mmCIF file of C-alpha atoms in Angstrom:
data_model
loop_
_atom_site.group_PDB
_atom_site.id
_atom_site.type_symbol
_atom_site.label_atom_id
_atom_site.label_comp_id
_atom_site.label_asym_id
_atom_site.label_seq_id
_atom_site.Cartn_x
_atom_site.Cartn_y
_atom_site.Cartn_z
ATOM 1 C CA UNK B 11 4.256 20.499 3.581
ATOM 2 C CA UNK B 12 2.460 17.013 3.668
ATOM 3 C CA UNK B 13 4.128 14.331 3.309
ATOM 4 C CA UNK B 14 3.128 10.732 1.792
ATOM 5 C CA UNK B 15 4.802 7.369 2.980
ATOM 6 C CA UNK B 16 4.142 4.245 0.510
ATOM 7 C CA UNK B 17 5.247 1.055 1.781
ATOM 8 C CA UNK B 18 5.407 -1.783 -0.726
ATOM 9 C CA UNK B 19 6.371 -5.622 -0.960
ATOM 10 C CA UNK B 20 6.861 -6.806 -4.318
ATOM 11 C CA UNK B 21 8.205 -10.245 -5.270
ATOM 12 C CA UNK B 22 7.585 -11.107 -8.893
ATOM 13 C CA UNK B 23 6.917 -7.122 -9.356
ATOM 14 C CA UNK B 24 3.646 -6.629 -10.057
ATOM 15 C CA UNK B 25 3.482 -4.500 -6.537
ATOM 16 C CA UNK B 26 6.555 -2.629 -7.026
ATOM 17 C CA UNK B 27 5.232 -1.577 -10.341
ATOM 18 C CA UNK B 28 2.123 -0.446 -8.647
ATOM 19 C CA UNK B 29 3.807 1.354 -6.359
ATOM 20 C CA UNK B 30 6.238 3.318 -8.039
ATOM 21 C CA UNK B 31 3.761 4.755 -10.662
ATOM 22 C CA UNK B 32 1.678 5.793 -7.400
ATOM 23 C CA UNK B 33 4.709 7.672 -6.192
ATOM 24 C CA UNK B 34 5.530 9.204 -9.553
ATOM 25 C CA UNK B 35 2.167 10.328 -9.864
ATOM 26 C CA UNK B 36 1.925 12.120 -6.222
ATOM 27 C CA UNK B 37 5.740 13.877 -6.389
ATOM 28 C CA UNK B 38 3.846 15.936 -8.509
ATOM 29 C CA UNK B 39 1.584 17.033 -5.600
ATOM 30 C CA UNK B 40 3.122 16.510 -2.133
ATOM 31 C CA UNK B 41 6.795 14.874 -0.948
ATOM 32 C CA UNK B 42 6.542 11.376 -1.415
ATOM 33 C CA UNK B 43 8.617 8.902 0.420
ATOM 34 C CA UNK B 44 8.647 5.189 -1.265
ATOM 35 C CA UNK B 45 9.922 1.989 0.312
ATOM 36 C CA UNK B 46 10.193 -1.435 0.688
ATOM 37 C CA UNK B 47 7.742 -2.956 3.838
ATOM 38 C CA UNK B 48 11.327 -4.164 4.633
ATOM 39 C CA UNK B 49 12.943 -0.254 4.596
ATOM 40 C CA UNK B 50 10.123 0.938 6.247
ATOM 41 C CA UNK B 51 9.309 1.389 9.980
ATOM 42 C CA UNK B 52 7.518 2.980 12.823
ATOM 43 C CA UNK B 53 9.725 6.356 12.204
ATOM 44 C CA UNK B 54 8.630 6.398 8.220
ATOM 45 C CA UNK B 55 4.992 6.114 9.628
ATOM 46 C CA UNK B 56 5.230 8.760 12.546
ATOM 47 C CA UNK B 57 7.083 11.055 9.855
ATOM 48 C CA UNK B 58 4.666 11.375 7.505
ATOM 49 C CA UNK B 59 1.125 12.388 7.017
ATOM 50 C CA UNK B 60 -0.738 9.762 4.817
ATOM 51 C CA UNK B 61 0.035 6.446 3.678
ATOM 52 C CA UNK B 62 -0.842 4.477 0.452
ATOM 53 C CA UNK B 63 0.149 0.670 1.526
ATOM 54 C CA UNK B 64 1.020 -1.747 -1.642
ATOM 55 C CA UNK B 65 1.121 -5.637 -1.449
ATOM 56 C CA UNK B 66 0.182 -8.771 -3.301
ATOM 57 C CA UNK B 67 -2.502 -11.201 -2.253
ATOM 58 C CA UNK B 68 -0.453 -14.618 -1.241
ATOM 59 C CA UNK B 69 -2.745 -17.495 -0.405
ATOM 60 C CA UNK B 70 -5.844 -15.316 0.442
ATOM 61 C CA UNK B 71 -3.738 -12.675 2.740
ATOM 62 C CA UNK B 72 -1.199 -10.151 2.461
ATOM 63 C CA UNK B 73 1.938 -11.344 1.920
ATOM 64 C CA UNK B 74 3.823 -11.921 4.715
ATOM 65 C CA UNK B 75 6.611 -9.652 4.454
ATOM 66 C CA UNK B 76 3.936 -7.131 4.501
ATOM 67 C CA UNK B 77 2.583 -8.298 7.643
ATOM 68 C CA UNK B 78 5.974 -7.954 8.965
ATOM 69 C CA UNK B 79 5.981 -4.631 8.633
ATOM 70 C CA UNK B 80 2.076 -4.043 10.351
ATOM 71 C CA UNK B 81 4.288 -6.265 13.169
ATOM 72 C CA UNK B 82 6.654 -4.431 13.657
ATOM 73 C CA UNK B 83 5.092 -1.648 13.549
ATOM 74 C CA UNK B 84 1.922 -1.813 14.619
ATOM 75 C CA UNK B 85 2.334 -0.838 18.580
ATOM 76 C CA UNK B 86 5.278 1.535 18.657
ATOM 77 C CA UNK B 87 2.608 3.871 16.763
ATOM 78 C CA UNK B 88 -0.313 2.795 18.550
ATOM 79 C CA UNK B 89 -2.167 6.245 19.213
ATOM 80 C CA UNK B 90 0.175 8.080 17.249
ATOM 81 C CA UNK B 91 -1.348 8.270 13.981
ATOM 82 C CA UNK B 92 -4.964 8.301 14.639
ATOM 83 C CA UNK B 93 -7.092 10.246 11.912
ATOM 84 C CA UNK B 94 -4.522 10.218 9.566
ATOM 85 C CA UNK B 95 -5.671 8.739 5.599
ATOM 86 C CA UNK B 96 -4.886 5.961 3.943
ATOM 87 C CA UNK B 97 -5.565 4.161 0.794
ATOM 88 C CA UNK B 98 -4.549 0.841 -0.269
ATOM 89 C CA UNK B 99 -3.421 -1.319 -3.573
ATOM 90 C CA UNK B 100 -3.114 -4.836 -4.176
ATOM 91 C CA UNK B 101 -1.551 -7.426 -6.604
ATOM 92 C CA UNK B 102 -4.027 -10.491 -6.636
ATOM 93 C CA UNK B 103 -4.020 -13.423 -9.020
ATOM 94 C CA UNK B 104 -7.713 -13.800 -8.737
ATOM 95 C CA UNK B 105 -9.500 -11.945 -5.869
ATOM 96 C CA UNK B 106 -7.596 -9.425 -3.322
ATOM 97 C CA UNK B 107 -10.721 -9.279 -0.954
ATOM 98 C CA UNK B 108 -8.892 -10.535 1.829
ATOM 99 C CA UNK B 109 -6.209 -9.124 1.536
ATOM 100 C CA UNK B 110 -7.731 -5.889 1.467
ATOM 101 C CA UNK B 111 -9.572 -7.204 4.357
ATOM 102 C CA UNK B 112 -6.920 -7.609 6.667
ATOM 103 C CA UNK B 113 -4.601 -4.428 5.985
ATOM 104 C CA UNK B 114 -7.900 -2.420 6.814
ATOM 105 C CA UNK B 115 -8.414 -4.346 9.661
ATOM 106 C CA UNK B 116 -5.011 -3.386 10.944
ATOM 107 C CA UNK B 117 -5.593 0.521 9.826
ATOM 108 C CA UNK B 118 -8.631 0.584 11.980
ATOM 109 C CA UNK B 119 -6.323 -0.498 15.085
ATOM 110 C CA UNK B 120 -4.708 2.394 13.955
ATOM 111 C CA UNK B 121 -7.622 4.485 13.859
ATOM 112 C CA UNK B 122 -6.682 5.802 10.557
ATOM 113 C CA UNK B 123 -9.110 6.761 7.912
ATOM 114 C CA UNK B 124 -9.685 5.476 4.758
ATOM 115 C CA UNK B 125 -9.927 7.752 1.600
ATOM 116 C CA UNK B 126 -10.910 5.330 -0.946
ATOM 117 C CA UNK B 127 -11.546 1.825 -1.480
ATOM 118 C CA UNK B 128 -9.327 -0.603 -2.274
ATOM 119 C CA UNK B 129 -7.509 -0.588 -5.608
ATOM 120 C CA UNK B 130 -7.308 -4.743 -6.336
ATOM 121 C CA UNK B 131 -5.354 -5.714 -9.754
ATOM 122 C CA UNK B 132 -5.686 -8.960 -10.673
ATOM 123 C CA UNK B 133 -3.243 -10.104 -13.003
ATOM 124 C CA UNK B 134 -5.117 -13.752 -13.440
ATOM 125 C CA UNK B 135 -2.173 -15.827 -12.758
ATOM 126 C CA UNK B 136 -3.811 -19.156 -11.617
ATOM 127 C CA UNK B 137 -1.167 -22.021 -12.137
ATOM 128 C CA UNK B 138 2.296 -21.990 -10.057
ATOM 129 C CA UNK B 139 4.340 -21.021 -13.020
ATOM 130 C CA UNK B 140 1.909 -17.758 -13.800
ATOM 131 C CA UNK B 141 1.863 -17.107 -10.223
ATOM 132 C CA UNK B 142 5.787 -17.371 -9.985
ATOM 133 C CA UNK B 143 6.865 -15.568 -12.905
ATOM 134 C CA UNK B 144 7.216 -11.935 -13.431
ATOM 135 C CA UNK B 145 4.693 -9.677 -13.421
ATOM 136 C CA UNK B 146 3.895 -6.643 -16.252
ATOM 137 C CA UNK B 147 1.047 -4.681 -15.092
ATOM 138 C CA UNK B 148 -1.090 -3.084 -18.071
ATOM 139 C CA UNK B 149 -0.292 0.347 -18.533
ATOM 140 C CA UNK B 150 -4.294 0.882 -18.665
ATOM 141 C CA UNK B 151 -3.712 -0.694 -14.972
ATOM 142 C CA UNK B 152 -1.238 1.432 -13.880
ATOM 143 C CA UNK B 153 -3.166 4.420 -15.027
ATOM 144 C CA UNK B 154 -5.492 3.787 -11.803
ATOM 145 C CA UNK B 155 -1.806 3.681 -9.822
ATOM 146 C CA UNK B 156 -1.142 7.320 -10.751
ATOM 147 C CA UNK B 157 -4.473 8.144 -10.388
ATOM 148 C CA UNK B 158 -4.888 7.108 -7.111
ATOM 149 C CA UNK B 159 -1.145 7.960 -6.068
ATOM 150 C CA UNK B 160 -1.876 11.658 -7.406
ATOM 151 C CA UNK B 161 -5.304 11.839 -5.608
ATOM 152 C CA UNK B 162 -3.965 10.677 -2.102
ATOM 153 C CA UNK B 163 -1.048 13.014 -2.666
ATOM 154 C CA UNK B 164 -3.524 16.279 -3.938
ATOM 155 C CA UNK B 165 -6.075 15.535 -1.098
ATOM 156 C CA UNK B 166 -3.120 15.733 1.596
ATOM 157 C CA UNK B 167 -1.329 18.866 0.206
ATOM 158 C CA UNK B 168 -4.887 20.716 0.379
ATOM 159 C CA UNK B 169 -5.385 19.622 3.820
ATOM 160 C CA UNK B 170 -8.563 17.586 2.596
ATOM 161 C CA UNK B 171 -8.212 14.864 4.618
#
């Protein structure tokens, strides 16, 4: 059976939130596997057949302990994983675009292939202490998780993608 990898980084939560009601929603369709960008490595990525990737926007880019994890990574599965999907979410404060920009950059290295746009929540947190604090991501929000989570998960378990 098909199995889904999401790899998250969450600091103030709003990923992790994200990214456990994506995985709650696709256990329903296919094994899911959920963890940390720290957890994860190039044997979570070789093992499984589809990824949904999770991270907040810092500064205009991914956050950096996500980029770790594309480092690390990124050339022991060079060629490995080619033609395999993927799907994206991110946390942003205002925008996300870049963000979204640069993990798909580093999935087309990979030669994987993307099954749907980027999901970007913006949580509007503007001034250090909004940006700092805790995040509670709208249920309506999170709705959009599962969906996308559950879709991912639905499309691998048919053999879809």
């Amino acid at each position: 059976m098909a199995e889904l990898l999401i790899v998250y980084h969450s600091k103030t939560g709003g990923s992790r939130q994200m990214a456990e009601a994506a995985a709650a929603a696709a256990r329903e369709e296919t094994p899911t596997v959920l963890k940390t960008a720290q957890e994860a490595g190039p044997e979570d990525l070789l093992g499984a057949d589809g990824y949904l990737f999770c991270a907040p926007e810092n500064l205009a880019a991914i956050a950096g302990l996500m980029k770790d994890f594309y480092d690390r990574c990124y050339y022991p599965v060079l060629g490995r994983i080619e033609g395999r999907p993927y799907a994206q979410m991110i946390c942003a404060g205002s925008d996300g675009e870049n963000a979204a920009r640069q993990t798909a950059r580093i999935a087309t290295g990979w030669r994987l292939k993307e099954v749907q746009p980027p999901l970007i929540i913006c949580t509007h947190a503007q001034t250090p202490e909004q940006i700092l604090a805790q995040k509670t991501i709208p249920e309506a929000q999170l709705a959009k998780c599962r969906d996308l989570g559950r879709a991912l998960a639905a499309g691998l378990s048919m053999g879809v993608f």
